[in-house]
Short mmCIF file of C-alpha atoms and ligand atoms in Angstrom, two decimals:
data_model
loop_
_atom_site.label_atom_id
_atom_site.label_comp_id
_atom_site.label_asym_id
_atom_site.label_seq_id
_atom_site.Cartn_x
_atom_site.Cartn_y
_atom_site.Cartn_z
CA UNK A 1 21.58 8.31 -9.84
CA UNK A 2 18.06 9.62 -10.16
CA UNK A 3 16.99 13.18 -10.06
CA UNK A 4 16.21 14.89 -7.10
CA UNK A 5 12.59 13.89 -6.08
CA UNK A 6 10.08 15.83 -4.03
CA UNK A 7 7.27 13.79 -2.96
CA UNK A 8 4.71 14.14 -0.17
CA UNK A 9 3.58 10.55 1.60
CA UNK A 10 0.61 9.96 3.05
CA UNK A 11 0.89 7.62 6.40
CA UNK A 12 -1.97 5.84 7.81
CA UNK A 13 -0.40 3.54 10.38
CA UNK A 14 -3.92 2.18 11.27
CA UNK A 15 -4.29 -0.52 14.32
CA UNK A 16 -2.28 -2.63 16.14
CA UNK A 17 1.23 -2.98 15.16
CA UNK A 18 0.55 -0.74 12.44
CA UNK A 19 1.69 2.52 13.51
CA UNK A 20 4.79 0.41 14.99
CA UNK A 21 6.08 -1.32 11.58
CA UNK A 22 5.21 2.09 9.41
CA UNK A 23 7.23 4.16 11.71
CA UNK A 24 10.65 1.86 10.96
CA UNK A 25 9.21 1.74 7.27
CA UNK A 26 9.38 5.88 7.24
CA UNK A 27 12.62 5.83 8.99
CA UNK A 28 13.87 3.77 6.16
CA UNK A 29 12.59 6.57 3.45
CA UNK A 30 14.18 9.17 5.45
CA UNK A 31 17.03 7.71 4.85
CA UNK A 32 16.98 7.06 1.67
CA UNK A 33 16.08 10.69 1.24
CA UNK A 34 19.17 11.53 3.06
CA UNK A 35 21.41 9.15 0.53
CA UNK A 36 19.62 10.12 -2.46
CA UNK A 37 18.95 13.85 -2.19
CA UNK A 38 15.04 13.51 -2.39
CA UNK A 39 12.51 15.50 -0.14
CA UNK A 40 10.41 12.90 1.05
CA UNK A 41 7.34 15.05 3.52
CA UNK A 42 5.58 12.53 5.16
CA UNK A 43 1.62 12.66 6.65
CA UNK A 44 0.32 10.83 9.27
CA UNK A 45 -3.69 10.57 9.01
CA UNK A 46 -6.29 8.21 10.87
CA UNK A 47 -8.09 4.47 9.00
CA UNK A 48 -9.55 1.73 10.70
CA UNK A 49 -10.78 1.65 14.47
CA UNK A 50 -8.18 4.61 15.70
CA UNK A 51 -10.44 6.49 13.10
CA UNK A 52 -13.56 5.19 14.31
CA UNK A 53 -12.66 6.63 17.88
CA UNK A 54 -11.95 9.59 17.09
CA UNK A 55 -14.46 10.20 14.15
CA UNK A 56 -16.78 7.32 13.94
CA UNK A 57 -15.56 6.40 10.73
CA UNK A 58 -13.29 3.89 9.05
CA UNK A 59 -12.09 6.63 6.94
CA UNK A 60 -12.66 10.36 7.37
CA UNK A 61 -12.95 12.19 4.73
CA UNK A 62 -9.97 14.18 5.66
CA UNK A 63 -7.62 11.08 4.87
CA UNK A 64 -9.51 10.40 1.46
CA UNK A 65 -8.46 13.50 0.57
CA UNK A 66 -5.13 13.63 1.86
CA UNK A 67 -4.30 10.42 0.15
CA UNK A 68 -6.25 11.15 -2.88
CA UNK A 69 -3.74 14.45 -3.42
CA UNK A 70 -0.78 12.43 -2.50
CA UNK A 71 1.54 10.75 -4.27
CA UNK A 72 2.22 7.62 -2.22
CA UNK A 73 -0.37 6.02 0.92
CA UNK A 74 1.39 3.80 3.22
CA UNK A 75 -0.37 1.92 5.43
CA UNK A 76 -0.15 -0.12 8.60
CA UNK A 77 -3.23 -2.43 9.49
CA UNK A 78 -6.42 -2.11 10.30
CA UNK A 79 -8.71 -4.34 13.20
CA UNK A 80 -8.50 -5.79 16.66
CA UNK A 81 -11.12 -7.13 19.00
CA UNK A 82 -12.01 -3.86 20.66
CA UNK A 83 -13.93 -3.05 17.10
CA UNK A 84 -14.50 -6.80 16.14
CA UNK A 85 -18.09 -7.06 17.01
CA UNK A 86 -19.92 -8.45 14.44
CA UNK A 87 -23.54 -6.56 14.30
CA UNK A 88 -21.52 -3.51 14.39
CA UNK A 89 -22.48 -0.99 11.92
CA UNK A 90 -18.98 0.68 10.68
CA UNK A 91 -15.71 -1.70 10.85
CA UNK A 92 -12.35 -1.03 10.63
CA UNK A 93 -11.89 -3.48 7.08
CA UNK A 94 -14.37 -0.99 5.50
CA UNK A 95 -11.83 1.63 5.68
CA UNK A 96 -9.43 -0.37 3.48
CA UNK A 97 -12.32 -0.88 1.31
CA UNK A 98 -13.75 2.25 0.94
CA UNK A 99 -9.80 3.76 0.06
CA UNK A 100 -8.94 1.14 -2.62
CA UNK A 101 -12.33 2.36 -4.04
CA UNK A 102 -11.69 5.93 -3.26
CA UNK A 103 -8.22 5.90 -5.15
CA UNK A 104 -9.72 3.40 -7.92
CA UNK A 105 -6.77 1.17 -6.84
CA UNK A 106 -8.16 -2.53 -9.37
CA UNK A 107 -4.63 -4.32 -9.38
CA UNK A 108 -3.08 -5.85 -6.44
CA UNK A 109 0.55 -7.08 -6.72
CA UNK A 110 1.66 -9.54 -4.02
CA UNK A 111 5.43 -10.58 -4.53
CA UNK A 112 6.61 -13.99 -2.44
CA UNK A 113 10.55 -14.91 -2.75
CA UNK A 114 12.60 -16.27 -0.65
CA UNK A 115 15.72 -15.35 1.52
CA UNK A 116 17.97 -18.32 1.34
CA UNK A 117 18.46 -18.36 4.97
CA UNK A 118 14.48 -18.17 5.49
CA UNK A 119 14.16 -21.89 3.72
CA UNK A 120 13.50 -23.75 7.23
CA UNK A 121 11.08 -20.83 7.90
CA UNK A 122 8.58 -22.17 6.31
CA UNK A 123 5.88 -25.54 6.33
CA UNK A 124 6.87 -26.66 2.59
CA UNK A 125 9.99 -28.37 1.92
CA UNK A 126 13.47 -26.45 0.91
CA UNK A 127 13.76 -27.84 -1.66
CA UNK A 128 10.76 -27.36 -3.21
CA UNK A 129 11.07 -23.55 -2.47
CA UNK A 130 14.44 -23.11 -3.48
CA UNK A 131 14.09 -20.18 -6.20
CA UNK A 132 10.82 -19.48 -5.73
CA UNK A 133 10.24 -15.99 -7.15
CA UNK A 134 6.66 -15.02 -7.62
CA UNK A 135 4.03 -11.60 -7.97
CA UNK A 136 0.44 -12.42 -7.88
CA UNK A 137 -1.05 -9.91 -9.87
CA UNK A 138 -5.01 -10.08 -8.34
CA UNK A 139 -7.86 -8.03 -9.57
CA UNK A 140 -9.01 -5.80 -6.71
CA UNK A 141 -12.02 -3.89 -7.57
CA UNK A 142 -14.61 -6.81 -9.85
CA UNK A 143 -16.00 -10.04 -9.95
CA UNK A 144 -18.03 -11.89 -7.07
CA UNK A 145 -16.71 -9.50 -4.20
CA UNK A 146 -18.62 -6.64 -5.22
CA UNK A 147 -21.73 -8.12 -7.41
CA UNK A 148 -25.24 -7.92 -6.98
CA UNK A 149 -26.50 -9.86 -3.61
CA UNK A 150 -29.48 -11.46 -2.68
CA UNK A 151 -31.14 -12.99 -0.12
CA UNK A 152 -34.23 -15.26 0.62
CA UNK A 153 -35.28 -17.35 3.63
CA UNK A 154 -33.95 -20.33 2.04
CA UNK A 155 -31.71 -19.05 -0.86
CA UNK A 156 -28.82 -16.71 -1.21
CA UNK A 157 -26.64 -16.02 -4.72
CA UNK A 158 -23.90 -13.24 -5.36
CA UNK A 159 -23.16 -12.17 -8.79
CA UNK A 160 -19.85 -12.21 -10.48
CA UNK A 161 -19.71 -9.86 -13.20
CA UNK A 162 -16.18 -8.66 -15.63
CA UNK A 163 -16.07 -6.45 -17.86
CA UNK A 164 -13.57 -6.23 -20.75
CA UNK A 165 -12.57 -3.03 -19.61
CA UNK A 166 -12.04 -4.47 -15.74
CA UNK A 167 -9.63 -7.21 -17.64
CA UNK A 168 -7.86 -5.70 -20.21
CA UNK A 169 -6.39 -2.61 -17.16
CA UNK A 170 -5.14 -5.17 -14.91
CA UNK A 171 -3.63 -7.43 -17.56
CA UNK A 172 -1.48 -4.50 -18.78
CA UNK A 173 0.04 -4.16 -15.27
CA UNK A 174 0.64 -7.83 -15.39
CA UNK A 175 2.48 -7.17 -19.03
CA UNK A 176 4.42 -4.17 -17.88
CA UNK A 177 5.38 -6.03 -14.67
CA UNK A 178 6.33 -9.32 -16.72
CA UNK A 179 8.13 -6.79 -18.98
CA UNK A 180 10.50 -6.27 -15.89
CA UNK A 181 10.87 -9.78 -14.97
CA UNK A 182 11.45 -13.58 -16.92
CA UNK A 183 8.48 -12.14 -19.33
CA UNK A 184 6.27 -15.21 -18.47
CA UNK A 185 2.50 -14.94 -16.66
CA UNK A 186 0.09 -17.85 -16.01
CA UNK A 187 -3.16 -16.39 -16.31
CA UNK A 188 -5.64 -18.53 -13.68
CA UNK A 189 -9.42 -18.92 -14.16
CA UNK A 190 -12.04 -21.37 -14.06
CA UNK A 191 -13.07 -21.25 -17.71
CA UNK A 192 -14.46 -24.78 -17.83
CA UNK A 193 -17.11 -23.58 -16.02
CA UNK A 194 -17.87 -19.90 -15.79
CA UNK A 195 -18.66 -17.52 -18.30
CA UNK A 196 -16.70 -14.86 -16.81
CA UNK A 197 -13.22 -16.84 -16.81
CA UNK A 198 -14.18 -17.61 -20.56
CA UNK A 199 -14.20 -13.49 -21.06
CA UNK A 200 -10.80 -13.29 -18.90
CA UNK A 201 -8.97 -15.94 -21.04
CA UNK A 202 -10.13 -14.44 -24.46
CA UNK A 203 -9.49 -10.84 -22.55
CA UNK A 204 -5.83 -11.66 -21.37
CA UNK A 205 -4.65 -13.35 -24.57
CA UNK A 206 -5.65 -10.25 -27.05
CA UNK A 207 -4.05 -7.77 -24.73
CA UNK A 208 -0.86 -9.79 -24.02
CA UNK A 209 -0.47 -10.70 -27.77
CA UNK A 210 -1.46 -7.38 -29.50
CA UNK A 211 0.53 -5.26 -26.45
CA UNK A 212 3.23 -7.45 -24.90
CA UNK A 213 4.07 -9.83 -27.68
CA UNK A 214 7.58 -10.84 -25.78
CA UNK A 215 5.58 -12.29 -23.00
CA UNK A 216 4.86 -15.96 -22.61
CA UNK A 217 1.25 -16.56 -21.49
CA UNK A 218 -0.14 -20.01 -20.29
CA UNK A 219 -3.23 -20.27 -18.96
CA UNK A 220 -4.39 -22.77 -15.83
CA UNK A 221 -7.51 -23.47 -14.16
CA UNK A 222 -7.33 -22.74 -10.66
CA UNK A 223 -7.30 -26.05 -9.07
CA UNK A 224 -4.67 -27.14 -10.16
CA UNK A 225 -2.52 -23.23 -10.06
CA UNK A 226 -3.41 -23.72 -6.17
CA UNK A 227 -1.65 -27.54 -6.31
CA UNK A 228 1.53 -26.20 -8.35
CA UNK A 229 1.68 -23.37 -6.24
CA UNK A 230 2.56 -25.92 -3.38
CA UNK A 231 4.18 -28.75 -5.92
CA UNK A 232 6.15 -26.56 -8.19
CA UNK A 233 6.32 -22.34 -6.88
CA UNK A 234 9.58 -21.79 -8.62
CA UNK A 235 8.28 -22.72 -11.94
CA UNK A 236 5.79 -19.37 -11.08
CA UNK A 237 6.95 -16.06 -12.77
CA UNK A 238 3.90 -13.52 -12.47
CA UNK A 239 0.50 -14.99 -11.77
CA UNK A 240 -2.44 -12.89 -13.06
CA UNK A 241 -6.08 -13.71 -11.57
CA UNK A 242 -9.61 -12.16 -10.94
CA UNK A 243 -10.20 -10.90 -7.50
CA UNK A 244 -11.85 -14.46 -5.36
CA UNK A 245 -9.42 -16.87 -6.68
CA UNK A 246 -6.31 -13.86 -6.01
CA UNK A 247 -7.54 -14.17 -2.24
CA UNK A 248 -7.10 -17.50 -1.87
CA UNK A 249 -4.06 -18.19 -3.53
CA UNK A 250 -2.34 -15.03 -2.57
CA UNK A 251 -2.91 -16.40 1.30
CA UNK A 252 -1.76 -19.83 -0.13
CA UNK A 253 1.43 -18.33 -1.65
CA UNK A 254 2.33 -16.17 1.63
CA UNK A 255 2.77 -19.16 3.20
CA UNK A 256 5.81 -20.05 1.21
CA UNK A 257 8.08 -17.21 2.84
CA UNK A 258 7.17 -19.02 6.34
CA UNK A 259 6.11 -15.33 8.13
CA UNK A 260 3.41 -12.99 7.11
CA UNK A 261 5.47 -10.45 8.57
CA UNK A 262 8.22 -10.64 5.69
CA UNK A 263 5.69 -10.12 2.85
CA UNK A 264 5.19 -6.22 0.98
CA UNK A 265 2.18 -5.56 -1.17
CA UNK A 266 1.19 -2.88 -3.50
CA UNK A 267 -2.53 -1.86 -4.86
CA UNK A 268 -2.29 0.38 -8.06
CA UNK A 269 -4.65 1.70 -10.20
CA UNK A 270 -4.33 4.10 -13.42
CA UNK A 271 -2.06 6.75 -12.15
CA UNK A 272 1.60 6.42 -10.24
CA UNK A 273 -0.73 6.41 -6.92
CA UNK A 274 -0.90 3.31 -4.94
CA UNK A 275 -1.10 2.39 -1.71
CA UNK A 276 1.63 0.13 0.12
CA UNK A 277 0.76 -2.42 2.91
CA UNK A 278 2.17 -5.66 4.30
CA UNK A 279 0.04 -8.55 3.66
CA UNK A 280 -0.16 -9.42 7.62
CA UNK A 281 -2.80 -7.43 9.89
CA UNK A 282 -2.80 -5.93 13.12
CA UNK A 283 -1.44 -8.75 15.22
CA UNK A 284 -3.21 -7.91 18.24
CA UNK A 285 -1.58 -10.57 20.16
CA UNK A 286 1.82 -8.93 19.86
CA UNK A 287 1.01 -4.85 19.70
CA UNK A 288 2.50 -2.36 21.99
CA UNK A 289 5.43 -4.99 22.48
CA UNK A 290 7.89 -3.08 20.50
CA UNK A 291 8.35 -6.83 18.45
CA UNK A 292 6.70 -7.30 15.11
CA UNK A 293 8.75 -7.89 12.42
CA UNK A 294 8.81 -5.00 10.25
CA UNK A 295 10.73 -5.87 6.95
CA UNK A 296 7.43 -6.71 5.42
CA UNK A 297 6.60 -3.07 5.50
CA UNK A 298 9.94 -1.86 4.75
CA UNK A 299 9.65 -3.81 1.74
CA UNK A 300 6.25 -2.32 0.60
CA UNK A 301 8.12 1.44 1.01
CA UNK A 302 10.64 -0.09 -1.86
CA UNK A 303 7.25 -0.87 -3.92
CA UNK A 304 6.48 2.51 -3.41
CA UNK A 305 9.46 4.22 -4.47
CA UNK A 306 10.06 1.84 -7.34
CA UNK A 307 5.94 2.10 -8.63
CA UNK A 308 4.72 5.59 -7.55
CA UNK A 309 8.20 7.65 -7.45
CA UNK A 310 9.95 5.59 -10.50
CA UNK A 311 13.19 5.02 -7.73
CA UNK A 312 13.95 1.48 -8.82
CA UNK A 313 17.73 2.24 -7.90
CA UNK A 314 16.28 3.18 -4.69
CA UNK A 315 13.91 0.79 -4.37
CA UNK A 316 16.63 -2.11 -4.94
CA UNK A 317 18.63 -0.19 -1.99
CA UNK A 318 16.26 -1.55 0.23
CA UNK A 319 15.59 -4.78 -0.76
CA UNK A 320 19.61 -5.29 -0.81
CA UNK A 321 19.52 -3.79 2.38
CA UNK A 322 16.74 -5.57 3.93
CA UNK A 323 18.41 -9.33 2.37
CA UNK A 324 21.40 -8.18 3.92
CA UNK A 325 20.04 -7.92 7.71
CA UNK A 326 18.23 -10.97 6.82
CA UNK A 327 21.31 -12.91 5.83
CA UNK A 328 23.36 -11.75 9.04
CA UNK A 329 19.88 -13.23 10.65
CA UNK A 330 18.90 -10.37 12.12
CA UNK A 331 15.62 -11.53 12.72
CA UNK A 332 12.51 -10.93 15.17
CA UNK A 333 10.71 -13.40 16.85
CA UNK A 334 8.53 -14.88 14.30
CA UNK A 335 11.58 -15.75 12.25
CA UNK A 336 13.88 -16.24 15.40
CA UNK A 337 13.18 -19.72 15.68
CA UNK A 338 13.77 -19.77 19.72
CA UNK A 339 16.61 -18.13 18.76
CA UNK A 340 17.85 -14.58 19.66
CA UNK A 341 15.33 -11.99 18.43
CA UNK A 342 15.88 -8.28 18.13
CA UNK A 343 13.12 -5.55 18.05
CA UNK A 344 10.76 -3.92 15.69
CA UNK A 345 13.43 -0.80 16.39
CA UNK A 346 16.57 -3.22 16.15
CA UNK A 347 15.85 -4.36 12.55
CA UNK A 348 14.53 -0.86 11.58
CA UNK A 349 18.19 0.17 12.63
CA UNK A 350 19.79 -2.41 10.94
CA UNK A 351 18.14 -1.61 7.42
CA UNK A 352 19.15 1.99 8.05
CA UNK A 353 22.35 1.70 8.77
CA UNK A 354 23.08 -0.76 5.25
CA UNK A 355 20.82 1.98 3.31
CA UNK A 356 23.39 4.77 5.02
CA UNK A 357 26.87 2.68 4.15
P1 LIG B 1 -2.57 -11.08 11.67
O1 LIG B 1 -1.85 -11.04 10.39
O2 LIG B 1 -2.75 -9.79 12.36
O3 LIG B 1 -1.81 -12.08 12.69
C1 LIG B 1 -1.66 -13.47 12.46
C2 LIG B 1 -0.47 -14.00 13.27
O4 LIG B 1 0.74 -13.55 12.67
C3 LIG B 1 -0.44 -13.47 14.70
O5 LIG B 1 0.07 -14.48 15.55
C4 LIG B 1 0.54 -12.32 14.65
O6 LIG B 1 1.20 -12.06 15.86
C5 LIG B 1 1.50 -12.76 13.56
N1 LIG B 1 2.05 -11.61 12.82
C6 LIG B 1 1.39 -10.87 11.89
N2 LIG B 1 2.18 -9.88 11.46
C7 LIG B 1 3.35 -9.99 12.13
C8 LIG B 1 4.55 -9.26 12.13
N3 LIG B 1 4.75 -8.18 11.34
N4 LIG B 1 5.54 -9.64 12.96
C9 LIG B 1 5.39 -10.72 13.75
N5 LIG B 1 4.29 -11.47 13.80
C10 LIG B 1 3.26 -11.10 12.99
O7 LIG B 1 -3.97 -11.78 11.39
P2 LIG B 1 -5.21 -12.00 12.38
O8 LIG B 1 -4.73 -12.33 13.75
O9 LIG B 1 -6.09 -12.94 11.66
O10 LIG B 1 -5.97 -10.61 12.40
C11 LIG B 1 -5.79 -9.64 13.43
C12 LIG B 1 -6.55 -8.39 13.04
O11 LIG B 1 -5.99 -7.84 11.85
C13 LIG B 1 -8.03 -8.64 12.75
O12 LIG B 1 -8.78 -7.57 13.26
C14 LIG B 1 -8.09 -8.68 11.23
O13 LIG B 1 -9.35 -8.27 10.75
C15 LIG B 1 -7.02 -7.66 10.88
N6 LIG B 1 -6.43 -7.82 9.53
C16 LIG B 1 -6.13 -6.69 8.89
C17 LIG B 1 -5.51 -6.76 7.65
C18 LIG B 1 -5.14 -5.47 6.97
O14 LIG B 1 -5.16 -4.44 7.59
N7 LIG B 1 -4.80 -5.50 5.70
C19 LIG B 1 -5.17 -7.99 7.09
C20 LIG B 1 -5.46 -9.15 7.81
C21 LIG B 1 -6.09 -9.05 9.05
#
């Protein structure tokens, strides 16, 4: 068993069904805390348009500094219509922005299995998905995203610019990560083309050979990563990419699991801090109902403990934990099929109650 562990978490529950999956998600650290002997303190702070009420910004600088002295962020979602206007000046997204930035957060992991008894969940085929065990590593802070813009009447271009530096720090949390798993990453790029994917493939293979030797690297352009993501996923250990094509094929790969609502995330940067989130947002449609599925942020609290505290054996509590609810289908709506759901709350318990046994 690990040590005891005193850590102080910073919660930004956000918009939405945020604040309502975050709150089972702390429950479920509580209790680990209770199993395990750690002193978890958790902090509630304000991101997104609940900040922009109350302060008129996405992120106050009272929660940049609370999460910049923490040692764990976990966070909700951020959005809805009330603040979806689009010749607004401040925006609830710009909070998430501006804290990955904050925190230097430049490597986004996005794991995607599957529960056996989720198969039907989703559009692709079982048995195509059968085994599917994936991270999408996806550079968070470079490339086209955040280059140079311009504008003319008639012409507009955005720059994409990497730096060695940029690649190298996020391919060694693709090694370490690979390290931990079947030691194999595809790399994804578009190096027939652009210069920049040219400086990621030469990037990737001197860090991977000269610091994780034991890992197997092949490298794909990413037309046809996007088709094997759909033809093939299980033959997927850790996928590495820059920061565009890591949108779109992290979206492509959530669909897999069938629900957004079953999917964790994790954005790390140098340091043990990172910031935990489930890939879905603020589901509008569904918030205040007391139903949104919240193993997908249960899941990103065992990221947490396993990549800021170092809790793997705690961190694999949960996950067994959550599989196990899963299993004896205790499932909300979006995985319910028309068939019986429970609450947010009700699968909250359930997860508690295996973590307590
Ligand atoms: P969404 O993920 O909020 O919802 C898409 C659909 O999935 C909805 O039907 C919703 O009810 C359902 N869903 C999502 N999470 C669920 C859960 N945990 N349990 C059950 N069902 C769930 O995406 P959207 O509707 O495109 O966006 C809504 C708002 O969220 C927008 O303002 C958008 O900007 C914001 N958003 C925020 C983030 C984030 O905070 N990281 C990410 C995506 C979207």
């Amino acid at each position: 068993m690990s040590a005891r562990k005193k850590a102080r978490i910073v919660v930004l529950g956000g918009d939405g069904i945020g604040p309502e999956v975050t709150a089972e998600a702390v429950r479920v650290l509580e209790a680990i805390a209770t199993r395990y002997g750690h002193e978890f303190a958790f902090e509630s702070h304000l991101i997104g348009g609940a900040a922009i009420d109350a302060t008129g910004s996405a992120l106050p600088s009272q929660t940049i500094s609370a999460c910049g002295t923490a040692d764990a962020v976990l966070l909700g979602a951020v959005g809805g219509p009330k603040w979806s206007d689009p010749n607004a000046t401040v925006r609830p997204e710009q909070g998430l922005l501006a804290l990955r930035k904050a925190l230097n957060l430049f490597a986004n992991l996005r794991p995607v299995s599957l529960h056996p008894a989720l198969l039907d969940a989703s559009p692709i085929k079982a048995d195509i998905l059968r085994g599917t065990d994936i991270v999408v590593v996806r550079e968070l802070t470079g490339g086209i995203y955040f280059g140079e813009k311009h504008r003319t009447e008639d012409s507009a271009s955005d720059l994409c610019t990497y730096t060695v530096n940029e690649i190298q720090r996020v391919t060694r949390v693709a090694g370490k990560l690979a390290q931990g798993r079947r030691r194999s990453i595809v790399s994804i790029d578009k190096a027939n083309v652009l210069e920049t994917s040219r400086l990621w493939r030469s990037t990737v293979e001197q860090v991977l050979s000269s610091e994780f030797p034991d890992v197997k690297l092949e490298h794909m352009l990413v037309d046809a990563a996007a088709m094997h993501l759909i033809r093939k996923p299980s033959s997927f250990d850790v996928m590495l990419t820059e920061n565009m094509f890591g949108d779109i094929l992290t979206d492509e790969a959530s669909m897999l699991a069938g629900s957004l609502g079953m999917l964790p995330s994790a954005s790390l940067g140098a340091a043990t801090l990172g910031v935990y989130e489930p890939i879905h947002g603020s589901a509008p449609d569904i918030a205040g109902k007391g139903i949104a599925n919240p193993y997908g942020t249960i899941l990103s609290a065992a990221m947490l403990l396993e990549h800021s505290l170092g809790l793997s054996e705690e961190a694999e509590a949960i996950e067994k934990a959550v599989a196990e609810c899963v299993s004896k289908r205790v499932f909300t709506a979006d995985i319910a099929a028309g068939g019986a759901a429970v609450t947010t709350k009700q699968a909250g318990d359930c997860v508690v109650n295996r973590v307590l046994q």
